[in-house]
């Protein structure tokens, strides 16, 4: 599956005229596969995998070379901030059912990895201008890059035991969810 959200002039308002709005683009692609297997009369397995390539960018309509500035009425002019992000995800899981006498065993695991990298840039050579009366005040900016990642791991095992009108459910589950904010050197 491939989708691409396109929006032109995003963020328009009384304080953001056309040149300070964004054009949004970002194809999102999803690749997915699943296998279901009946290995015997008492064993059934399912395996799944998906990769989601997700990201988008917000490009200022005023361009990347025009310096943005804020006037005395808090209205932006010239251009505005550029933003881009990449957010891929990988997911895998396997589940099974095994039947033996009065028991139904269920077991499985899942894995998910998510990464996010983002970049913000103020166009116009890294300067912002603010109009205060008749004077401009300049602010120096720099590109900002961030990155984060997370992994989700889990596994489970359960048994449903039935005899006459008695049913007992017992199970174990394990989860681990480490995450990190990666250090990214700004240029």
N, CA, C and O of each residue as an XYZ file, in Angstrom:
748
protein
N       0.854     -1.173      0.000
C       0.000      0.000      0.000
C       0.890      1.223      0.000
O       1.891      1.268      0.715
N       0.533      2.214     -0.798
C       1.280      3.473     -0.810
C       0.282      4.623     -0.802
O      -0.616      4.694     -1.642
N       0.454      5.510      0.150
C      -0.396      6.689      0.233
C       0.475      7.925      0.320
O       1.595      7.864      0.828
N      -0.025      9.042     -0.169
C       0.731     10.286     -0.098
C      -0.229     11.431      0.191
O      -1.032     11.826     -0.654
N      -0.121     11.948      1.401
C      -0.943     13.101      1.762
C      -0.244     14.343      1.241
O       0.912     14.606      1.572
N      -0.949     15.097      0.432
C      -0.439     16.365     -0.061
C      -1.408     17.464      0.339
O      -2.610     17.376      0.087
N      -0.875     18.483      0.958
C      -1.707     19.623      1.347
C      -0.902     20.877      1.061
O       0.249     20.992      1.482
N      -1.500     21.806      0.354
C      -0.815     23.025     -0.044
C      -1.408     24.205      0.715
O      -2.624     24.397      0.724
N      -0.551     24.990      1.347
C      -1.013     26.125      2.133
C      -1.437     25.749      3.539
O      -2.284     26.420      4.129
N      -0.863     24.687      4.087
C      -1.217     24.250      5.442
C      -0.766     25.302      6.459
O       0.326     25.860      6.349
N      -1.610     25.557      7.432
C      -1.284     26.487      8.515
C      -1.668     27.926      8.246
O      -1.253     28.813      8.992
N      -2.443     28.188      7.212
C      -2.837     29.562      6.897
C      -3.703     30.143      8.006
O      -4.593     29.476      8.534
N      -3.429     31.384      8.347
C      -4.222     32.083      9.367
C      -3.980     33.578      9.223
O      -3.277     34.014      8.311
N      -4.557     34.356     10.117
C      -4.375     35.810     10.082
C      -2.921     36.191     10.353
O      -2.474     37.252      9.917
N      -2.178     35.345     11.065
C      -0.768     35.645     11.362
C       0.188     34.873     10.450
O       1.404     35.030     10.555
N      -0.353     34.045      9.561
C       0.465     33.274      8.619
C      -0.104     33.414      7.207
O      -0.894     32.575      6.774
N       0.293     34.474      6.480
C      -0.147     34.616      5.095
C       0.489     33.522      4.226
O       1.320     32.747      4.699
N       0.089     33.469      2.960
C       0.440     32.378      2.059
C       1.921     32.005      2.074
O       2.246     30.820      2.145
N       2.830     32.984      2.010
C       4.261     32.651      1.917
C       4.812     32.016      3.195
O       5.917     31.474      3.187
N       4.058     32.079      4.285
C       4.516     31.469      5.539
C       3.749     30.194      5.868
O       3.862     29.668      6.975
N       2.971     29.697      4.912
C       2.296     28.410      5.099
C       3.196     27.304      4.549
O       4.253     27.574      3.980
N       2.767     26.074      4.727
C       3.570     24.933      4.289
C       2.888     24.179      3.159
O       1.664     24.176      3.028
N       3.720     23.544      2.352
C       3.267     22.490      1.453
C       3.671     21.184      2.103
O       4.853     20.948      2.352
N       2.703     20.341      2.375
C       2.982     19.066      3.035
C       2.973     17.946      2.008
O       2.048     17.835      1.203
N       4.000     17.126      2.040
C       4.041     15.908      1.234
C       4.644     14.813      2.088
O       5.315     15.093      3.082
N       4.418     13.613      1.721
C       5.024     12.518      2.471
C       4.448     11.189      2.085
O       3.409     10.787      2.610
N       5.085     10.509      1.197
C       4.566      9.181      0.899
C       4.723      8.249      2.098
O       5.741      8.266      2.789
N       3.711      7.452      2.323
C       3.727      6.416      3.346
C       3.528      5.085      2.645
O       2.570      4.900      1.894
N       4.440      4.164      2.898
C       4.362      2.859      2.258
C       4.239      1.780      3.317
O       4.929      1.817      4.336
N       3.363      0.826      3.075
C       3.138     -0.286      3.996
C       3.347     -1.595      3.242
O       2.716     -1.851      2.216
N       4.239     -2.409      3.773
C       4.479     -3.752      3.245
C       4.069     -4.724      4.339
O       4.508     -4.601      5.483
N       3.228     -5.691      3.989
C       2.680     -6.572      5.015
C       2.577     -7.989      4.472
O       2.215     -8.204      3.315
N       2.905     -8.959      5.337
C       2.761    -10.352      4.958
C       2.250    -11.164      6.142
O       2.533    -10.836      7.294
N       1.501    -12.219      5.858
C       0.955    -13.073      6.907
C       0.891    -14.499      6.401
O       0.542    -14.743      5.246
N       1.229    -15.442      7.274
C       1.126    -16.863      6.939
C       0.342    -17.563      8.041
O       0.620    -17.373      9.225
N      -0.633    -18.370      7.650
C      -1.421    -19.175      8.576
C      -1.190    -20.639      8.215
O      -1.349    -21.040      7.062
N      -0.817    -21.424      9.212
C      -0.486    -22.822      8.937
C      -1.198    -23.749      9.915
O      -1.165    -23.536     11.127
N      -1.830    -24.762      9.384
C      -2.378    -25.838     10.198
C      -1.417    -27.009     10.034
O      -1.425    -27.686      9.007
N      -0.581    -27.247     11.059
C       0.453    -28.265     10.951
C      -0.042    -29.660     11.305
O       0.519    -30.661     10.858
N      -1.098    -29.716     12.111
C      -1.716    -31.000     12.447
C      -3.124    -30.707     12.944
O      -3.545    -29.550     12.956
N      -3.858    -31.738     13.353
C      -5.200    -31.526     13.896
C      -5.165    -30.760     15.211
O      -6.189    -30.244     15.659
N      -3.974    -30.683     15.838
C      -3.904    -30.045     17.157
C      -2.962    -28.845     17.207
O      -2.787    -28.263     18.278
N      -2.351    -28.454     16.095
C      -1.407    -27.330     16.103
C      -1.707    -26.370     14.961
O      -1.751    -26.756     13.793
N      -1.914    -25.099     15.331
C      -2.209    -24.035     14.377
C      -1.260    -22.882     14.659
O      -1.136    -22.464     15.810
N      -0.576    -22.347     13.624
C       0.384    -21.258     13.780
C       0.042    -20.098     12.846
O      -0.465    -20.297     11.742
N       0.330    -18.895     13.309
C       0.180    -17.682     12.503
C       1.439    -16.853     12.665
O       1.918    -16.660     13.782
N       1.985    -16.357     11.553
C       3.151    -15.467     11.588
C       2.832    -14.232     10.751
O       2.227    -14.327      9.683
N       3.252    -13.066     11.257
C       2.974    -11.791     10.579
C       4.220    -10.922     10.574
O       5.024    -10.966     11.505
N       4.374    -10.130      9.516
C       5.446     -9.131      9.457
C       4.911     -7.926      8.696
O       4.174     -8.068      7.720
N       5.296     -6.732      9.159
C       4.912     -5.502      8.465
C       6.035     -4.482      8.587
O       6.680     -4.366      9.629
N       6.253     -3.751      7.513
C       7.183     -2.616      7.516
C       6.392     -1.403      7.047
O       5.792     -1.410      5.972
N       6.403     -0.365      7.873
C       5.681      0.859      7.560
C       6.708      1.967      7.392
O       7.348      2.385      8.357
N       6.858      2.434      6.175
C       7.789      3.522      5.871
C       6.986      4.809      5.889
O       6.269      5.121      4.939
N       7.111      5.546      6.969
C       6.264      6.707      7.186
C       7.141      7.938      7.356
O       8.208      7.856      7.964
N       6.725      9.031      6.851
C       7.430     10.294      7.011
C       6.712     11.371      6.223
O       5.870     11.083      5.372
N       7.053     12.605      6.515
C       6.462     13.708      5.767
C       7.351     14.924      5.924
O       8.235     14.956      6.781
N       7.114     15.918      5.096
C       7.839     17.181      5.214
C       6.869     18.339      5.093
O       5.844     18.256      4.417
N       7.223     19.423      5.770
C       6.480     20.678      5.704
C       7.447     21.715      5.127
O       8.339     22.198      5.825
N       7.265     22.047      3.861
C       8.162     22.970      3.173
C       7.500     24.333      3.095
O       6.369     24.437      2.620
N       8.181     25.394      3.555
C       7.549     26.721      3.526
C       7.355     27.203      2.090
O       8.241     27.057      1.248
N       6.201     27.770      1.827
C       5.888     28.251      0.476
C       6.747     29.453      0.093
O       6.886     29.752     -1.093
N       7.321     30.142      1.066
C       8.194     31.281      0.781
C       9.592     30.869      0.360
O      10.399     31.720     -0.013
N       9.894     29.572      0.413
C      11.200     29.086     -0.037
C      12.206     28.974      1.096
O      11.964     29.407      2.222
N      13.345     28.376      0.755
C      14.392     28.127      1.757
C      15.476     29.201      1.765
O      16.373     29.155      2.607
N      15.414     30.158      0.856
C      16.439     31.213      0.831
C      15.922     32.545      1.368
O      16.711     33.454      1.626
N      14.623     32.669      1.536
C      14.022     33.922      2.018
C      14.019     33.952      3.540
O      13.593     32.989      4.178
N      14.490     35.048      4.125
C      14.527     35.168      5.579
C      13.129     35.464      6.125
O      12.466     36.387      5.653
N      12.678     34.693      7.108
C      11.390     34.993      7.731
C      11.517     36.160      8.718
O      12.556     36.354      9.348
N      10.451     36.911      8.827
C      10.437     37.955      9.853
C       9.025     38.134     10.397
O       8.029     37.851      9.731
N       8.985     38.609     11.616
C       7.741     38.829     12.345
C       7.546     40.324     12.509
O       8.414     41.002     13.057
N       6.407     40.856     12.037
C       6.195     42.302     12.144
C       5.620     42.687     13.500
O       5.382     41.829     14.350
N       5.399     43.982     13.695
C       4.928     44.495     14.993
C       3.529     44.031     15.345
O       3.114     44.162     16.497
N       2.779     43.485     14.374
C       1.440     42.962     14.624
C       1.434     41.441     14.811
O       0.377     40.810     14.796
N       2.628     40.862     14.987
C       2.807     39.411     15.161
C       2.362     38.620     13.941
O       1.821     37.522     14.064
N       2.595     39.190     12.759
C       2.300     38.516     11.493
C       3.632     38.125     10.851
O       4.530     38.956     10.717
N       3.752     36.858     10.456
C       4.966     36.374      9.805
C       4.975     36.780      8.340
O       3.927     36.886      7.703
N       6.189     37.009      7.810
C       6.366     37.363      6.398
C       7.602     36.668      5.858
O       8.428     36.163      6.618
N       7.720     36.648      4.537
C       8.904     36.100      3.874
C       8.819     34.600      3.688
O       8.562     34.123      2.583
N       9.029     33.862      4.744
C       8.997     32.406      4.700
C       8.706     31.908      6.114
O       8.292     32.680      6.979
N       8.921     30.630      6.339
C       8.702     30.072      7.673
C       9.548     28.821      7.833
O      10.290     28.454      6.922
N       9.448     28.182      8.945
C      10.296     27.049      9.291
C      10.012     25.808      8.434
O       8.857     25.493      8.144
N      11.081     25.111      8.034
C      11.001     23.837      7.330
C      11.061     22.710      8.362
O      11.807     22.788      9.338
N      10.270     21.666      8.136
C      10.282     20.506      9.042
C      10.194     19.236      8.212
O       9.410     19.153      7.266
N      11.002     18.249      8.573
C      10.977     16.963      7.894
C      11.143     15.866      8.939
O      11.917     16.018      9.884
N      10.419     14.760      8.771
C      10.525     13.653      9.713
C      10.417     12.323      8.981
O       9.694     12.192      7.994
N      11.145     11.353      9.482
C      11.119      9.994      8.953
C      10.785      9.084     10.126
O      11.440      9.158     11.166
N       9.763      8.216      9.979
C       9.265      7.409     11.093
C       9.004      5.953     10.690
O       7.856      5.510     10.706
N      10.045      5.208     10.332
C       9.811      3.812      9.938
C       9.471      2.927     11.142
O       9.908      3.183     12.264
N       8.685      1.884     10.882
C       8.304      0.922     11.915
C       8.383     -0.485     11.337
O       7.992     -0.722     10.194
N       8.893     -1.414     12.137
C       8.896     -2.829     11.785
C       8.172     -3.592     12.873
O       8.406     -3.368     14.060
N       7.293     -4.495     12.468
C       6.515     -5.294     13.413
C       6.535     -6.751     12.956
O       6.324     -7.051     11.781
N       6.794     -7.648     13.908
C       6.739     -9.084     13.615
C       6.066     -9.774     14.796
O       6.251     -9.380     15.948
N       5.285    -10.807     14.498
C       4.652    -11.561     15.579
C       4.380    -12.984     15.107
O       4.257    -13.255     13.913
N       4.290    -13.876     16.076
C       3.923    -15.267     15.804
C       3.038    -15.735     16.948
O       3.315    -15.447     18.112
N       1.991    -16.446     16.622
C       1.050    -16.971     17.616
C       0.743    -18.418     17.262
O       0.768    -18.813     16.096
N       0.455    -19.195     18.295
C       0.117    -20.588     18.055
C      -0.922    -21.094     19.034
O      -1.052    -20.587     20.149
N      -1.655    -22.097     18.601
C      -2.618    -22.809     19.443
C      -2.286    -24.299     19.341
O      -2.076    -24.831     18.250
N      -2.245    -24.957     20.497
C      -1.981    -26.392     20.527
C      -3.026    -27.040     21.434
O      -3.191    -26.633     22.584
N      -3.722    -28.039     20.923
C      -4.789    -28.712     21.657
C      -4.306    -30.101     22.056
O      -3.815    -30.861     21.222
N      -4.452    -30.426     23.352
C      -4.042    -31.745     23.854
C      -5.007    -32.142     24.957
O      -4.960    -31.577     26.050
N      -5.866    -33.089     24.695
C      -6.830    -33.551     25.693
C      -7.749    -32.429     26.130
O      -8.450    -31.836     25.311
N      -7.745    -32.136     27.436
C      -8.581    -31.072     27.999
C      -7.866    -29.724     28.028
O      -8.351    -28.777     28.648
N      -6.738    -29.634     27.373
C      -5.929    -28.401     27.404
C      -5.930    -27.711     26.047
O      -5.913    -28.346     24.993
N      -5.951    -26.394     26.118
C      -5.707    -25.564     24.931
C      -4.571    -24.617     25.290
O      -4.754    -23.691     26.081
N      -3.412    -24.845     24.716
C      -2.251    -24.003     24.967
C      -2.186    -22.912     23.902
O      -2.370    -23.176     22.714
N      -1.923    -21.689     24.345
C      -1.714    -20.563     23.435
C      -0.343    -19.992     23.751
O       0.042    -19.878     24.915
N       0.387    -19.635     22.710
C       1.732    -19.104     22.913
C       2.055    -18.158     21.766
O       1.451    -18.220     20.695
N       3.022    -17.279     22.015
C       3.405    -16.353     20.954
C       4.395    -15.320     21.424
O       4.741    -15.240     22.603
N       4.840    -14.531     20.467
C       5.739    -13.417     20.763
C       5.440    -12.303     19.777
O       4.814    -12.523     18.740
N       5.897    -11.101     20.115
C       5.790     -9.979     19.180
C       7.003     -9.082     19.345
O       7.609     -9.001     20.413
N       7.331     -8.419     18.264
C       8.479     -7.516     18.200
C       8.050     -6.298     17.406
O       7.386     -6.413     16.376
N       8.437     -5.131     17.896
C       8.142     -3.893     17.174
C       9.305     -2.940     17.388
O       9.760     -2.751     18.517
N       9.783     -2.343     16.314
C      10.855     -1.350     16.394
C      10.376     -0.086     15.703
O       9.857     -0.129     14.587
N      10.556      1.041     16.383
C      10.109      2.334     15.869
C      11.275      3.314     15.961
O      11.893      3.452     17.017
N      11.569      3.984     14.869
C      12.586      5.034     14.855
C      11.938      6.333     14.388
O      11.048      6.326     13.538
N      12.393      7.437     14.951
C      11.921      8.752     14.521
C      13.137      9.661     14.398
O      13.880      9.847     15.361
N      13.336     10.223     13.216
C      14.344     11.269     13.034
C      13.631     12.484     12.460
O      12.784     12.364     11.575
N      13.984     13.648     12.974
C      13.336     14.885     12.542
C      14.367     15.985     12.365
O      15.412     15.994     13.016
N      14.050     16.915     11.467
C      14.927     18.049     11.215
C      14.072     19.303     11.078
O      13.049     19.304     10.394
N      14.514     20.378     11.746
C      13.861     21.685     11.639
C      14.903     22.699     11.184
O      16.010     22.748     11.721
N      14.543     23.504     10.195
C      15.467     24.509      9.650
C      14.707     25.817      9.467
O      13.611     25.838      8.907
N      15.298     26.903      9.945
C      14.770     28.224      9.619
C      15.491     28.693      8.363
O      16.718     28.793      8.374
N      14.771     28.985      7.277
C      15.423     29.387      6.031
C      16.012     30.791      6.110
O      15.832     31.505      7.096
N      16.716     31.164      5.052
C      17.255     32.523      4.966
C      18.610     32.672      5.631
O      18.953     33.763      6.088
N      19.370     31.625      5.693
C      20.719     31.726      6.237
C      20.802     31.613      7.745
O      21.844     31.925      8.321
N      19.747     31.180      8.400
C      19.801     30.988      9.841
C      19.503     32.221     10.666
O      19.876     32.285     11.838
N      18.839     33.201     10.079
C      18.486     34.421     10.811
C      16.973     34.603     10.820
O      16.292     34.324      9.834
N      16.469     35.073     11.943
C      15.079     35.498     12.054
C      15.089     36.983     12.372
O      15.971     37.471     13.079
N      14.125     37.682     11.856
C      14.043     39.116     12.138
C      12.709     39.419     12.802
O      11.675     38.852     12.448
N      12.756     40.321     13.765
C      11.560     40.771     14.472
C      11.502     42.277     14.351
O      12.465     42.970     14.678
N      10.380     42.782     13.884
C      10.217     44.215     13.713
C       9.615     44.779     14.984
O       8.511     44.408     15.382
N      10.353     45.681     15.619
C       9.865     46.355     16.814
C       9.871     47.848     16.566
O      10.906     48.496     16.718
N       8.736     48.402     16.186
C       8.690     49.821     15.815
C       9.381     50.004     14.484
O       8.960     49.424     13.483
N      10.453     50.814     14.455
C      11.187     51.052     13.216
C      12.439     50.197     13.111
O      13.116     50.220     12.084
N      12.756     49.443     14.159
C      13.988     48.668     14.180
C      13.715     47.175     14.034
O      12.691     46.659     14.482
N      14.661     46.505     13.395
C      14.623     45.051     13.305
C      15.568     44.473     14.343
O      16.663     44.991     14.564
N      15.139     43.417     14.961
C      15.989     42.674     15.889
C      16.225     41.320     15.243
O      15.275     40.634     14.866
N      17.492     40.931     15.113
C      17.817     39.667     14.461
C      18.115     38.602     15.508
O      18.688     38.880     16.561
N      17.717     37.395     15.194
C      18.019     36.251     16.057
C      18.707     35.195     15.188
O      18.218     34.838     14.117
N      19.833     34.713     15.664
C      20.553     33.674     14.947
C      19.946     32.327     15.319
O      19.700     32.051     16.493
N      19.707     31.493     14.316
C      19.158     30.161     14.554
C      20.098     29.127     13.953
O      21.013     29.467     13.204
N      19.869     27.884     14.282
C      20.613     26.804     13.639
C      19.667     25.624     13.444
O      18.616     25.519     14.075
N      20.084     24.753     12.552
C      19.279     23.573     12.282
C      19.176     22.725     13.547
O      20.093     22.684     14.367
N      18.050     22.059     13.679
C      17.840     21.214     14.851
C      17.460     19.813     14.388
O      16.496     19.627     13.647
N      18.232     18.839     14.836
C      17.992     17.442     14.467
C      17.719     16.630     15.726
O      18.399     16.798     16.738
N      16.734     15.759     15.664
C      16.436     14.863     16.785
C      16.250     13.448     16.260
O      15.896     13.234     15.100
N      16.496     12.498     17.138
C      16.292     11.094     16.783
C      15.908     10.330     18.042
O      16.441     10.580     19.123
N      14.999      9.419     17.891
C      14.576      8.570     19.009
C      14.263      7.191     18.454
O      13.914      7.042     17.283
N      14.390      6.192     19.304
C      14.057      4.836     18.885
C      13.463      4.080     20.059
O      13.742      4.379     21.220
N      12.648      3.106     19.737
C      12.026      2.279     20.770
C      11.841      0.874     20.219
O      11.610      0.678     19.026
N      11.947     -0.095     21.114
C      11.695     -1.490     20.766
C      10.685     -2.040     21.764
O      10.726     -1.722     22.953
N       9.796     -2.855     21.270
C       8.779     -3.491     22.094
C       8.892     -5.000     21.878
O       8.731     -5.483     20.757
N       9.163     -5.728     22.933
C       9.274     -7.181     22.865
C       8.297     -7.785     23.849
O       8.157     -7.285     24.965
N       7.615     -8.857     23.458
C       6.710     -9.519     24.395
C       6.555    -10.983     24.005
O       6.737    -11.366     22.849
N       6.219    -11.776     24.993
C       5.956    -13.190     24.779
C       4.919    -13.666     25.788
O       4.786    -13.093     26.869
N       4.195    -14.703     25.436
C       3.176    -15.204     26.362
C       2.996    -16.705     26.182
O       3.329    -17.276     25.143
N       2.466    -17.316     27.216
C       2.118    -18.736     27.225
C       0.921    -18.885     28.147
O       0.939    -18.395     29.276
N      -0.117    -19.557     27.676
C      -1.300    -19.747     28.518
C      -1.884    -21.136     28.284
O      -1.642    -21.778     27.262
N      -2.654    -21.567     29.261
C      -3.321    -22.865     29.177
C      -4.757    -22.690     29.648
O      -5.013    -22.099     30.697
N      -5.682    -23.208     28.864
C      -7.081    -23.266     29.271
C      -7.404    -24.739     29.474
O      -7.387    -25.536     28.536
N      -7.697    -25.078     30.717
C      -7.988    -26.467     31.087
C      -9.479    -26.568     31.365
O     -10.016    -25.803     32.166
N     -10.154    -27.513     30.703
C     -11.599    -27.680     30.882
C     -11.918    -29.130     31.215
O     -11.438    -30.065     30.574
N     -12.742    -29.278     32.236
C     -13.267    -30.596     32.575
C     -14.673    -30.390     33.130
O     -14.867    -29.615     34.066
N     -15.626    -31.067     32.567
C     -17.044    -30.892     32.894
C     -17.416    -29.417     32.789
O     -17.279    -28.814     31.724
N     -17.888    -28.833     33.892
C     -18.280    -27.420     33.883
C     -17.208    -26.517     34.460
O     -17.446    -25.324     34.653
N     -16.027    -27.064     34.742
C     -14.924    -26.301     35.316
C     -13.947    -25.891     34.211
O     -13.522    -26.723     33.409
N     -13.599    -24.611     34.175
C     -12.596    -24.101     33.243
C     -11.595    -23.272     34.034
O     -11.970    -22.377     34.792
N     -10.321    -23.582     33.846
C      -9.245    -22.847     34.521
C      -8.352    -22.233     33.450
O      -7.899    -22.916     32.531
N      -8.110    -20.938     33.586
C      -7.191    -20.219     32.694
C      -5.968    -19.824     33.503
O      -6.096    -19.235     34.576
N      -4.787    -20.142     33.000
C      -3.536    -19.751     33.649
C      -2.568    -19.327     32.560
O      -2.554    -19.893     31.467
N      -1.768    -18.335     32.868
C      -0.840    -17.878     31.837
C       0.280    -17.026     32.384
O       0.235    -16.549     33.518
N       1.289    -16.846     31.548
C       2.435    -15.992     31.836
C       2.626    -15.042     30.658
O       2.399    -15.407     29.505
N       3.043    -13.826     30.968
C       3.333    -12.850     29.918
C       4.595    -12.093     30.301
O       4.812    -11.778     31.471
N       5.430    -11.804     29.300
C       6.667    -11.052     29.508
C       6.680     -9.895     28.514
O       6.391    -10.079     27.331
N       7.019     -8.690     29.005
C       7.107     -7.501     28.160
C       8.394     -6.758     28.463
O       8.834     -6.706     29.611
N       8.996     -6.182     27.433
C      10.181     -5.337     27.585
C      10.051     -4.208     26.572
O       9.817     -4.454     25.389
N      10.205     -2.956     27.041
C      10.006     -1.805     26.169
C      11.109     -0.778     26.359
O      10.858      0.275     26.945
N      12.330     -1.044     25.881
C      13.394     -0.042     25.993
C      13.232      1.049     24.932
O      12.801      0.777     23.811
N      13.576      2.266     25.292
C      13.514      3.400     24.360
C      14.689      4.314     24.632
O      15.255      4.302     25.725
N      15.057      5.112     23.633
C      16.163      6.033     23.826
C      15.955      7.275     22.974
O      15.346      7.234     21.905
N      16.475      8.366     23.478
C      16.559      9.601     22.719
C      18.009      9.691     22.281
O      18.899      9.911     23.103
N      18.248      9.522     21.001
C      19.602      9.473     20.494
C      20.212     10.858     20.422
O      19.518     11.849     20.194
N      21.515     10.911     20.618
C      22.241     12.175     20.521
C      22.516     12.448     19.051
O      23.115     11.622     18.362
N      22.084     13.594     18.575
C      22.308     13.983     17.193
C      23.050     15.306     17.220
O      22.614     16.263     17.861
N      24.148     15.351     16.537
C      24.919     16.605     16.475
C      24.286     17.528     15.458
O      24.111     17.163     14.296
N      23.939     18.738     15.904
C      23.416     19.738     14.992
C      24.568     20.268     14.148
O      25.682     20.418     14.650
N      24.313     20.554     12.869
C      25.398     21.052     12.001
C      25.869     22.423     12.445
O      26.772     22.993     11.833
